[in-house]
Short mmCIF file of C-alpha atoms and ligand atoms in Angstrom, two decimals:
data_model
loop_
_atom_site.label_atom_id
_atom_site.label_comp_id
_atom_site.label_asym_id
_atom_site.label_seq_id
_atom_site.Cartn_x
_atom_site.Cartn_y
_atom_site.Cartn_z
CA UNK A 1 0.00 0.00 0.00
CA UNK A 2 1.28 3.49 -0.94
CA UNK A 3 0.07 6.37 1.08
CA UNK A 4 1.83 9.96 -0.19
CA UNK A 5 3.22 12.24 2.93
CA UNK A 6 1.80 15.46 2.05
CA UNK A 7 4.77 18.07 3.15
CA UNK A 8 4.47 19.96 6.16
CA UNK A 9 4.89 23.08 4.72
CA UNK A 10 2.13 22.40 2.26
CA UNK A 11 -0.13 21.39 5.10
CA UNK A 12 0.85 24.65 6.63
CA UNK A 13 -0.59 26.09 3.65
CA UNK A 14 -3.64 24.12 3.27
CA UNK A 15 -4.25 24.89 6.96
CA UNK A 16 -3.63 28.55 6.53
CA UNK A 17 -6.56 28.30 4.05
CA UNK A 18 -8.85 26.31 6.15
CA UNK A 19 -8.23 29.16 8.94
CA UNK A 20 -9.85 31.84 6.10
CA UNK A 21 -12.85 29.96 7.26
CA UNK A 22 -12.87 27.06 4.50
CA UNK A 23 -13.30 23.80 5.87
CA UNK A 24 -12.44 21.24 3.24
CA UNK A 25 -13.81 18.05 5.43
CA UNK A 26 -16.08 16.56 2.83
CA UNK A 27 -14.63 14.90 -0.12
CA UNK A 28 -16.91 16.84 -2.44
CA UNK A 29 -17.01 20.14 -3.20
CA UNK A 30 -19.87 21.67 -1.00
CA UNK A 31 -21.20 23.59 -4.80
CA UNK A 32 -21.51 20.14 -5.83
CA UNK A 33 -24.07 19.24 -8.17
CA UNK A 34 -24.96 16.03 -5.80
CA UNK A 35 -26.95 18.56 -3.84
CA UNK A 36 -30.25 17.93 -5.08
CA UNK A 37 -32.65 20.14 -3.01
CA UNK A 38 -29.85 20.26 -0.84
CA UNK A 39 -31.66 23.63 0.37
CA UNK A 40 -34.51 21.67 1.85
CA UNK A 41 -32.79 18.47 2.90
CA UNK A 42 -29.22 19.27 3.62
CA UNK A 43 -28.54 18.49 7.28
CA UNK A 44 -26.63 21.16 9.39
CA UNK A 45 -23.27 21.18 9.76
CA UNK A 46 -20.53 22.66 10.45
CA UNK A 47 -19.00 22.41 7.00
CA UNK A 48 -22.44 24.28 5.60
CA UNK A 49 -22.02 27.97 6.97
CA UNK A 50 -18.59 27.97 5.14
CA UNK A 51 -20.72 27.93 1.98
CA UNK A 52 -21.40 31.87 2.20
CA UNK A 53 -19.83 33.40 0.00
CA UNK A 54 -15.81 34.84 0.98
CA UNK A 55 -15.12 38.57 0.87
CA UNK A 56 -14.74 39.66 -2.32
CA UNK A 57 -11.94 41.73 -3.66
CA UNK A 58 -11.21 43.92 -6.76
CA UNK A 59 -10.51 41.53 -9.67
CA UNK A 60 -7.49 41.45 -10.12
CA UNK A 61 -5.57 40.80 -13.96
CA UNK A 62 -4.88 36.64 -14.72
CA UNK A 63 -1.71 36.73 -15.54
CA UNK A 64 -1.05 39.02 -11.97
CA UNK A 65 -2.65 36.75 -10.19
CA UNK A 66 -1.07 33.58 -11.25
CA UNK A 67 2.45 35.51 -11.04
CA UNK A 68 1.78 36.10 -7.15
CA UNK A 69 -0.36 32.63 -6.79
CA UNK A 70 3.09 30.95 -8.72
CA UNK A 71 4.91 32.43 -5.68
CA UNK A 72 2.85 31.62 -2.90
CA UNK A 73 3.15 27.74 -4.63
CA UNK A 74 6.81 27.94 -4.96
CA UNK A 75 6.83 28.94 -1.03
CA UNK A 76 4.63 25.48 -0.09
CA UNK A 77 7.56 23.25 -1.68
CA UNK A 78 6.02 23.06 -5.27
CA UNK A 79 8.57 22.88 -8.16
CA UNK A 80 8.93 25.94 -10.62
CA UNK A 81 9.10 23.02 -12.99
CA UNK A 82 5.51 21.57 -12.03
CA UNK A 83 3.93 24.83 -11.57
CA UNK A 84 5.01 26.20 -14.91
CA UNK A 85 4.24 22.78 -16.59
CA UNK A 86 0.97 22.98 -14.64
CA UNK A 87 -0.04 26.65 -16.01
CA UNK A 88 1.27 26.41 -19.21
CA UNK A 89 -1.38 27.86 -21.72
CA UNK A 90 -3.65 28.22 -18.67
CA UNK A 91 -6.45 30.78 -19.47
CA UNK A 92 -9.44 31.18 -17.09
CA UNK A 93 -12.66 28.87 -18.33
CA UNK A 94 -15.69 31.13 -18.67
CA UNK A 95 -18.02 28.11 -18.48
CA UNK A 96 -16.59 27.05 -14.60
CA UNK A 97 -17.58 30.96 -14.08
CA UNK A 98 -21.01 30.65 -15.22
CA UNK A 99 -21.33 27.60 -12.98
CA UNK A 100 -20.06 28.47 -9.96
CA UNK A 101 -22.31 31.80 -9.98
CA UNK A 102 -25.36 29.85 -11.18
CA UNK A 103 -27.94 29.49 -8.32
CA UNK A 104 -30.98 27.90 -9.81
CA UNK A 105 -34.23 29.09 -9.01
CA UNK A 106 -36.38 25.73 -8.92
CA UNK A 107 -34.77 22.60 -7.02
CA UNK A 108 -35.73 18.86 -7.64
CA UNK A 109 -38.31 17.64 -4.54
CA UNK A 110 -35.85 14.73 -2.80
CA UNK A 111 -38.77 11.80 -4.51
CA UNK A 112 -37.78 13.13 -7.15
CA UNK A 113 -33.81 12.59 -7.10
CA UNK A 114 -34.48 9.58 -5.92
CA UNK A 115 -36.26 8.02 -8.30
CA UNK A 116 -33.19 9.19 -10.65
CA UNK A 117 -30.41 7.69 -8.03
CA UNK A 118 -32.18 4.61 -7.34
CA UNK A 119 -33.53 3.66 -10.55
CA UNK A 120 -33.98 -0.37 -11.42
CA UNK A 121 -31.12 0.33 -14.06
CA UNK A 122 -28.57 1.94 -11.53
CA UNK A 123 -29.69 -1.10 -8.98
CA UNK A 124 -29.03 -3.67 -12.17
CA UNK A 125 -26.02 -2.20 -13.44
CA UNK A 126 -24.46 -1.77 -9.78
CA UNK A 127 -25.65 -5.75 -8.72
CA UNK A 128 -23.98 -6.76 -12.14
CA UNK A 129 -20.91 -4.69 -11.23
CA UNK A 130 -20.99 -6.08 -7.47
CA UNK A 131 -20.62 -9.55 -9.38
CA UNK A 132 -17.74 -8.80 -11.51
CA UNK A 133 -15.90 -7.05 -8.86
CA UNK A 134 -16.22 -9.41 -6.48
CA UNK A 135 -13.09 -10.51 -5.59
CA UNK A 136 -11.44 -6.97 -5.22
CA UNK A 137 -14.70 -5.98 -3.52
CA UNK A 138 -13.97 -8.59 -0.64
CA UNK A 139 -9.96 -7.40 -0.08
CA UNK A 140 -11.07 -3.94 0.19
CA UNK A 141 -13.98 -4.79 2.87
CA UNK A 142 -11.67 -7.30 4.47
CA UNK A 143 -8.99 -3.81 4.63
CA UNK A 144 -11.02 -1.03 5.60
CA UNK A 145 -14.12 -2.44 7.12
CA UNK A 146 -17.03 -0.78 5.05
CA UNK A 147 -19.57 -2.47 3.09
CA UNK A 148 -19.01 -3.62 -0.26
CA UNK A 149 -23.04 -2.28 -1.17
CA UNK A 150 -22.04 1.13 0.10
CA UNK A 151 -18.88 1.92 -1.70
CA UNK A 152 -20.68 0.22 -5.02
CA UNK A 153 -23.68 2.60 -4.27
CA UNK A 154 -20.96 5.86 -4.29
CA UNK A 155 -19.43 4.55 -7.03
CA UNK A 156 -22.77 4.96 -8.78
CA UNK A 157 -24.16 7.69 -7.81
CA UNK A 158 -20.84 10.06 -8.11
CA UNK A 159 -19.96 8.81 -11.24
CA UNK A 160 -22.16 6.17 -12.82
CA UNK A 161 -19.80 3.57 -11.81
CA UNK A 162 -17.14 5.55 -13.48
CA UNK A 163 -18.66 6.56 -16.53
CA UNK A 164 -19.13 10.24 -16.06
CA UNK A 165 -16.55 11.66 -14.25
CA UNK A 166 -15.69 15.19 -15.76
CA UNK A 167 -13.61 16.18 -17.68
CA UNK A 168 -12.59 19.66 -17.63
CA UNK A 169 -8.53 19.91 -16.83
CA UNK A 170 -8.87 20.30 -12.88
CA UNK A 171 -5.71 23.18 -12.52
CA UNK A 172 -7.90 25.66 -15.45
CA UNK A 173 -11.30 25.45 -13.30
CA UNK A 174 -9.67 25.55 -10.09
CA UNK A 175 -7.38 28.26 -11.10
CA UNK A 176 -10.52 30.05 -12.98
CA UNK A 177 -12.40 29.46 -9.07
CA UNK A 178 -9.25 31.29 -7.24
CA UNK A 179 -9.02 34.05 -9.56
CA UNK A 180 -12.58 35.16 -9.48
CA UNK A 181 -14.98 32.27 -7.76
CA UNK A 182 -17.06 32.97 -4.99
CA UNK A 183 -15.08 31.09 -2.85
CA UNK A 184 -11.64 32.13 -3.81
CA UNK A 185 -9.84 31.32 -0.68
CA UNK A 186 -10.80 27.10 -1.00
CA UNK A 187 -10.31 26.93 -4.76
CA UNK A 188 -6.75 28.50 -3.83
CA UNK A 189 -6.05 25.31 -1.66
CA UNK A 190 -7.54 23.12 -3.71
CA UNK A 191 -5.60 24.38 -6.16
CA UNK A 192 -2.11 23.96 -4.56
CA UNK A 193 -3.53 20.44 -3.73
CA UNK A 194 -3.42 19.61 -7.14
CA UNK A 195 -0.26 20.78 -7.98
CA UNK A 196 1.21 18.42 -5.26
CA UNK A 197 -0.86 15.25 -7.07
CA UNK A 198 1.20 16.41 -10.14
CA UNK A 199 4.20 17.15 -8.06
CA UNK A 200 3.84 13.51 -6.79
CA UNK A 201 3.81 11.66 -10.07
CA UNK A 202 0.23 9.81 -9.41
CA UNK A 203 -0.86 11.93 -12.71
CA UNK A 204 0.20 13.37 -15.68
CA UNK A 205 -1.20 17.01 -15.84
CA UNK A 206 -3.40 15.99 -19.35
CA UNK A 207 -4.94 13.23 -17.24
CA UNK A 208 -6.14 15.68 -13.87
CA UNK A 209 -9.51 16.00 -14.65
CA UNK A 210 -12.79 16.36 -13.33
CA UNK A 211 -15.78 18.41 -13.01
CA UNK A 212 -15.85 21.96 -12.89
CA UNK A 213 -15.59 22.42 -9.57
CA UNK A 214 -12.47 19.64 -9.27
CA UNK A 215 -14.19 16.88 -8.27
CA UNK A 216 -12.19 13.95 -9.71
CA UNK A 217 -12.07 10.24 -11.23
CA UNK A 218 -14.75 7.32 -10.23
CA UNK A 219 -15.18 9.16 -6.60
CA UNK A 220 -15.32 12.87 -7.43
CA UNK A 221 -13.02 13.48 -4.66
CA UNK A 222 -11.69 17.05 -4.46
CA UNK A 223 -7.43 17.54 -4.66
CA UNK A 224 -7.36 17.71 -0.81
CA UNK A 225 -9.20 14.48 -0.12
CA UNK A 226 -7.29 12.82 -2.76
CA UNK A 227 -4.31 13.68 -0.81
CA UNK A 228 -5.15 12.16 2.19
CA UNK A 229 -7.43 9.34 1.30
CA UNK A 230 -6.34 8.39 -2.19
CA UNK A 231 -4.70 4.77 -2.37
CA UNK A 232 -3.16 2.59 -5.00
CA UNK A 233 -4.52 -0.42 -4.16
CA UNK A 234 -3.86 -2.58 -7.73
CA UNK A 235 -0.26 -2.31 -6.35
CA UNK A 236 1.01 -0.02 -9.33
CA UNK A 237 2.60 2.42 -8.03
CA UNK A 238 -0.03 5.29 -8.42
CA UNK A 239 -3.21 6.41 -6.98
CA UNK A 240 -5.36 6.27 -9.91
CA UNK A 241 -8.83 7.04 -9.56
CA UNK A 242 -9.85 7.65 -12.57
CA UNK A 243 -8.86 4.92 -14.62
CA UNK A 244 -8.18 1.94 -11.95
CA UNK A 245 -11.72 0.88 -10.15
CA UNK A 246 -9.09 -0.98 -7.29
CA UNK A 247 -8.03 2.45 -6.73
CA UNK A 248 -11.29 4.34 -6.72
CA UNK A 249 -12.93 2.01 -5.19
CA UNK A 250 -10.56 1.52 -2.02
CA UNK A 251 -10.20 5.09 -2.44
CA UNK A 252 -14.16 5.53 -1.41
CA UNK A 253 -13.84 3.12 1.64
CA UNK A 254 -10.85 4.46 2.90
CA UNK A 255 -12.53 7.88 3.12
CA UNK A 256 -15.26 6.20 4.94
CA UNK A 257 -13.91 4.53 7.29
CA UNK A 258 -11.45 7.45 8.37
CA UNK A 259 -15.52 9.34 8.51
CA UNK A 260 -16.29 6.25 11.08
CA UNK A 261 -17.91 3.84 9.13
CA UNK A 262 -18.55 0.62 11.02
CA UNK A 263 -18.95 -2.71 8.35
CA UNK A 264 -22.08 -4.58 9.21
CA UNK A 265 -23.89 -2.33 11.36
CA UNK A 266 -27.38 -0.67 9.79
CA UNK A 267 -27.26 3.25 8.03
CA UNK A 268 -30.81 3.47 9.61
CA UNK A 269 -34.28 2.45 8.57
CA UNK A 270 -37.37 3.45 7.60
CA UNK A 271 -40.09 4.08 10.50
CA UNK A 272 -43.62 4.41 11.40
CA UNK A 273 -44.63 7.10 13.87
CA UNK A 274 -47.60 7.16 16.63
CA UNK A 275 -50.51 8.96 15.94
CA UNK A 276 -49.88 12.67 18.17
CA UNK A 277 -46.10 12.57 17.78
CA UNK A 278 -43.63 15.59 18.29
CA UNK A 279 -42.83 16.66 14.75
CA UNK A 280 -40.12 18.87 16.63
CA UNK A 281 -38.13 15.71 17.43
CA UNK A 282 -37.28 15.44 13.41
CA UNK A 283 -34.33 17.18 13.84
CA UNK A 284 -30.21 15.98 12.69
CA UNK A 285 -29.03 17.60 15.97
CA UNK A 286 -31.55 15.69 18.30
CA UNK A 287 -29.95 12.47 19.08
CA UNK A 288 -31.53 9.85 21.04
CA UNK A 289 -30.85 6.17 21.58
CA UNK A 290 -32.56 3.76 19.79
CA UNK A 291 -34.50 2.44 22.60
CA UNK A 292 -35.43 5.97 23.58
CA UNK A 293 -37.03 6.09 19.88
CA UNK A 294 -38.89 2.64 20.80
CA UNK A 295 -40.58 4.32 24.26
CA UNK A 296 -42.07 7.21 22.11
CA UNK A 297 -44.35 4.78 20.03
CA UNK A 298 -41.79 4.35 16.94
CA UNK A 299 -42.15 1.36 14.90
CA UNK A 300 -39.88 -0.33 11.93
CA UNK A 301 -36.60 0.26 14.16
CA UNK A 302 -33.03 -0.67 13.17
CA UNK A 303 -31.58 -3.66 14.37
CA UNK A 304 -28.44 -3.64 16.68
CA UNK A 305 -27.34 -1.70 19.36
CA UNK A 306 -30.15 -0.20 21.31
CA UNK A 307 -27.95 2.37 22.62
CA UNK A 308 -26.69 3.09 19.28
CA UNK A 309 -27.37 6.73 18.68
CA UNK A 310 -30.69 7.96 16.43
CA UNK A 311 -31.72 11.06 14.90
CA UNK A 312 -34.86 11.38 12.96
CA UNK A 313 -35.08 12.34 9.20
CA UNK A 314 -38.16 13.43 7.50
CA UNK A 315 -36.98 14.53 4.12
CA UNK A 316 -40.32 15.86 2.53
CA UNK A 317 -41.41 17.00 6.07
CA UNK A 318 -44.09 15.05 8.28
CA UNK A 319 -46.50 14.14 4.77
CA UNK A 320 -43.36 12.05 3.53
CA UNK A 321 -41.58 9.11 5.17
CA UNK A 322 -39.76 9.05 8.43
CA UNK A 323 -36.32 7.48 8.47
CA UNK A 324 -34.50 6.87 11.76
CA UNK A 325 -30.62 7.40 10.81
CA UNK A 326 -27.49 5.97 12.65
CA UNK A 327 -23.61 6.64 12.77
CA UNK A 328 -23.05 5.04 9.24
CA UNK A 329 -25.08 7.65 7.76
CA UNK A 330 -23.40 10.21 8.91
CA UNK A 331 -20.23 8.93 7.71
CA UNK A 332 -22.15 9.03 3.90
CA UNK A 333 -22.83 12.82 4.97
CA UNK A 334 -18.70 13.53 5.11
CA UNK A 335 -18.52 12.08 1.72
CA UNK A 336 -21.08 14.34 0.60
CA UNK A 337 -23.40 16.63 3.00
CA UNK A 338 -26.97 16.21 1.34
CA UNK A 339 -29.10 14.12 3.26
CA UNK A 340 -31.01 13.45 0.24
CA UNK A 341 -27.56 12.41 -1.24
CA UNK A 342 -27.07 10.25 1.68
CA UNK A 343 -30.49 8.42 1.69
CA UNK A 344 -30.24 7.92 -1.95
CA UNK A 345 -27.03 5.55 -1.20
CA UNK A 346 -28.19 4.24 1.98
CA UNK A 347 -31.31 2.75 -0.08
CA UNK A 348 -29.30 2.24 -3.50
CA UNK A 349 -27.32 -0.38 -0.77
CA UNK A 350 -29.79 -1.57 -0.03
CA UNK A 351 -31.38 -2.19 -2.99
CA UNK A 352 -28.29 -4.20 -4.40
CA UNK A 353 -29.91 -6.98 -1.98
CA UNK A 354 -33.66 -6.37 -3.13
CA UNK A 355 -34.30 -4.27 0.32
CA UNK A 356 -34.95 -0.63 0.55
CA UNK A 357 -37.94 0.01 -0.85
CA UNK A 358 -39.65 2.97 0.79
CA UNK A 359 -42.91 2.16 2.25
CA UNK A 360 -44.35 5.57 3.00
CA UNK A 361 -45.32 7.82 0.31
CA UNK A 362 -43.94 11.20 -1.06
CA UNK A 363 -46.14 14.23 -1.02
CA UNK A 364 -45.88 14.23 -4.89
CA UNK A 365 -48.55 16.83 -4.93
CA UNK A 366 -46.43 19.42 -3.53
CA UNK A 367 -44.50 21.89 -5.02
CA UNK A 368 -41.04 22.59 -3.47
CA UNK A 369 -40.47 26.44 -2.97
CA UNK A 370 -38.26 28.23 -5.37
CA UNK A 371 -34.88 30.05 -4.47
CA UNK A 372 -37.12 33.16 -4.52
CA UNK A 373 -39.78 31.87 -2.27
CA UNK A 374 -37.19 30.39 0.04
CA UNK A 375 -35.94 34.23 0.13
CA UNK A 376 -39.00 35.36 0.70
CA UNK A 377 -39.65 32.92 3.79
CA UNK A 378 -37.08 33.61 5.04
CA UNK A 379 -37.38 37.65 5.06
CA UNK A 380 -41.40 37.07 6.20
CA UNK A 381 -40.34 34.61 9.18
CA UNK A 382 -37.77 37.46 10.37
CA UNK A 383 -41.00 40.04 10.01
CA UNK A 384 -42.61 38.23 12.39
CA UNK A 385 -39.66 37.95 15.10
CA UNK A 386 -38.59 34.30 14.42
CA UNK A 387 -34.25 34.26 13.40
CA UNK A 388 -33.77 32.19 10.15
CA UNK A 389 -30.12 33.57 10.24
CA UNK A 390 -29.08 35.23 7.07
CA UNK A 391 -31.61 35.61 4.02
CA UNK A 392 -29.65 33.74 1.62
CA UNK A 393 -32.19 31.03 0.15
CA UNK A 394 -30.96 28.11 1.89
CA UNK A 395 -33.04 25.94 4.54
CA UNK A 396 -30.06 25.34 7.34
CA UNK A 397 -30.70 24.61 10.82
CA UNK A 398 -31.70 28.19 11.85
CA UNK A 399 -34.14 28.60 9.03
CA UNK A 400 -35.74 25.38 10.28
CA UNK A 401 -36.33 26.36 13.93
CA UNK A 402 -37.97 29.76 12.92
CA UNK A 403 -40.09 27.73 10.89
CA UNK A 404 -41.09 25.49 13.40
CA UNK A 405 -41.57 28.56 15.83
CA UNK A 406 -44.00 29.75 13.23
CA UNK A 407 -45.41 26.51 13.03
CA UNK A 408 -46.11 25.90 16.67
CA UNK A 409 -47.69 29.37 16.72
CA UNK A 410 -50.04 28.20 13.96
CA UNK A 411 -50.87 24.64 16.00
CA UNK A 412 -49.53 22.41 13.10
CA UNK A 413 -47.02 19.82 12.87
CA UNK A 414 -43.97 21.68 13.83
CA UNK A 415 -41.38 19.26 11.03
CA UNK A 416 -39.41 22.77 10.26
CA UNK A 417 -40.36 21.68 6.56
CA UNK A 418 -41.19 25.00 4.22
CA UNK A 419 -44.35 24.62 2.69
CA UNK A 420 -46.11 27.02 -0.16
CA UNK A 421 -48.97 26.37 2.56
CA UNK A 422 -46.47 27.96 5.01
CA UNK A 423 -45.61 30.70 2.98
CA UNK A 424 -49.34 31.59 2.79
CA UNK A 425 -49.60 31.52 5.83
CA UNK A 426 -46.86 33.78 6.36
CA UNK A 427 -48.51 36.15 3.41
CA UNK A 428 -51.41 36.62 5.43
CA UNK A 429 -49.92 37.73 8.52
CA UNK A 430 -50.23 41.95 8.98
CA1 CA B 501 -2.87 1.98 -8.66
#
């Protein structure tokens, strides 16, 4: 096994970016298209507030800023030699531009992505490919102790099993991000990330691709994570994730369990809830033990532990399905934190093994608010002295408990979900 030593002054570097209020814990890019309605079903955490948008300064010329960024790279122990290989012909990609300031005004309801990430062709193609991989499949759970279903089901959903993995030249878009992205300070350290996977050999600088916001290979994972999780497990010499599915795949498992996955113990489940329950109690920072769960009427429980730590999801609010969710799910969440992105591979899993169906049904009828509406919740719920934190369009943890304020005023299930009902409600009030 070959594990890279990132240099210490590098790390300095990368820290020195983190401290600029970037923190680069998931594998993904947080402005990662796996976000589907993200804004309604994203759990808190701490990685989310870094989001906002950094400070912006003037714009300053290209070819000025690469001549100071060169520096800065030079200073972290990267060769003049790899940078100016790196940059050479480098011109910033108008299209990664256009992407990153993109904020789209209608989001996909989470049924919705799901039916896309768990269709019966993703569930055939991923139990034929479960199969065929078999035998690498065991050595990797044997090494790292996660799931062979779970690393298949990330495999599918961040790249179709390696079919779509980007291919935009990862140095242009992250160089196009730190020279005039919204988030200039973690492109910057992504950035220098790369240039260390070049300066270690794993890649020649035509093969670093990946999407536009550098997400790379079979498991998207951004230059940092790569870094630090990336491992050559065919025994080749190099971490290849885009070409070797050993790699990639071993890759994805060794990120997990290093986010605490634990093999053989359940993501969660789907529940049933007692008539008259606490809505309020659906929330990713309320933990309770399962057998806690079991005294307040729930039904449908996860096996295991009964001490094993619980939180309650209800990803279309309380007219959808109720999932109870344990530690293994929140280890999917530091791959990628969208709760709808982690229930989608919980139940892919599960599907590889003809489980996983969900039992309740989605409130198809309803329409999921628009980035405008979300705005304009947001504003209305301030009006009327509840604190959903910044107006900014996105449904995070504070938006959530001023809705449920609002909602508890009102006497109706108080699931923090944002209704169009809601925000009629909240139209009507003087
Ligand atoms: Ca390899």
């Amino acid at each position: 096994m070959h594990y890279t030593v990132v240099p210490v002054l590098l790390l300095r570097a990368l820290v020195a970016g983190a401290a600029l209020g970037v923190v680069a814990c998931a594998a993904k890019p947080l402005a990662d298209s796996y976000q589907p309605g993200a804004a309604e079903t994203a759990a808190p955490s701490p990685t989310q507030s870094s989001s906002a948008t950094e400070a912006s300064a003037p714009l300053v010329d290209f070819a000025d800023w690469r001549d100071e960024f060169r520096r800065e790279a030079l200073a972290a122990g990267i060769s003049a030699r790899v940078f100016d290989a790196a940059f050479a012909g480098v011109e910033p990609d108008p299209s990664v531009v256009a992407a990153d300031r993109s904020q789209p005004e209608f989001t996909r309801p989470v049924w919705q992505y799901l039916d896309g990430a768990v269709s019966p062709q993703r569930v055939q193609r991923g139990k034929r490919l479960l199969a065929e991989h078999a035998d690498t499949l065991a050595r990797i759970e044997a090494h790292y102790g996660v799931d062979r279903e779970a690393l298949v089901a990330v495999w599918g959903l961040e790249s179709s099993f390696g079919q779509i993995q980007g291919d935009k030249s990862v140095i242009r878009s992250l160089a196009t991000l730190a020279h005039e992205g919204r988030r200039p300070g973690f492109a910057r350290s992504q950035l220098l990330a790369a240039l260390q996977i070049l300066q270690n050999g794993d890649v020649r600088p035509e093969q670093l691709r990946g999407s536009w916001a550098g997400a790379m290979g079979q498991t998207q994972f951004i230059p940092t994570t790569y870094n630090t999780h990336a491992v050559d497990f065919d025994g080749d010499g190099r971490r290849d994730i885009w070409n070797s599915t050993a790699d990639a795949l071993a890759s994805a498992a060794h990120y997990l369990q290093a986010s605490g996955w634990r093999q053989d113990r359940p993501w969660g489940a789907e529940v049933q809830l007692p008539e008259g329950f606490d809505y309020a109690l659906a929330d990713a920072e309320i933990r309770k033990p399962l057998a806690e769960w079991r005294r307040l009427g729930l039904t449908g429980m996860p096996g295991g532990d009964e001490q094993a730590q619980a939180s309650l999801l209800l990803p279309a609010g309380h007219r959808g399905p109720a999932f109870l969710v344990l530690d293994n799910f929140r280890s999917i969440l530091r791959y990628n934190n969208s709760s709808a992105y982690a229930l989608a591979i919980s139940l892919l899993a599960e599907r590889f093994g003809d489980r996983g169906e969900v039992v309740g049904s989605w409130p198809r009828d309803e329409q999921p608010l628009s980035r405008s509406e979300r705005l304009e919740l947001q504003e209305r719920l301030g009006r009327q002295g509840y604190d959903p934190g910044a107006a900014d369009g996105i449904i995070g943890a504070n938006t959530r408990r001023a809705i449920r304020g609002f909602q508890q005023a009102l006497g109706w299930p108080a699931d923090g979900h944002p209704t169009q009902e809601l925000l009629g409600r909240l139209r009507a009030q003087p």
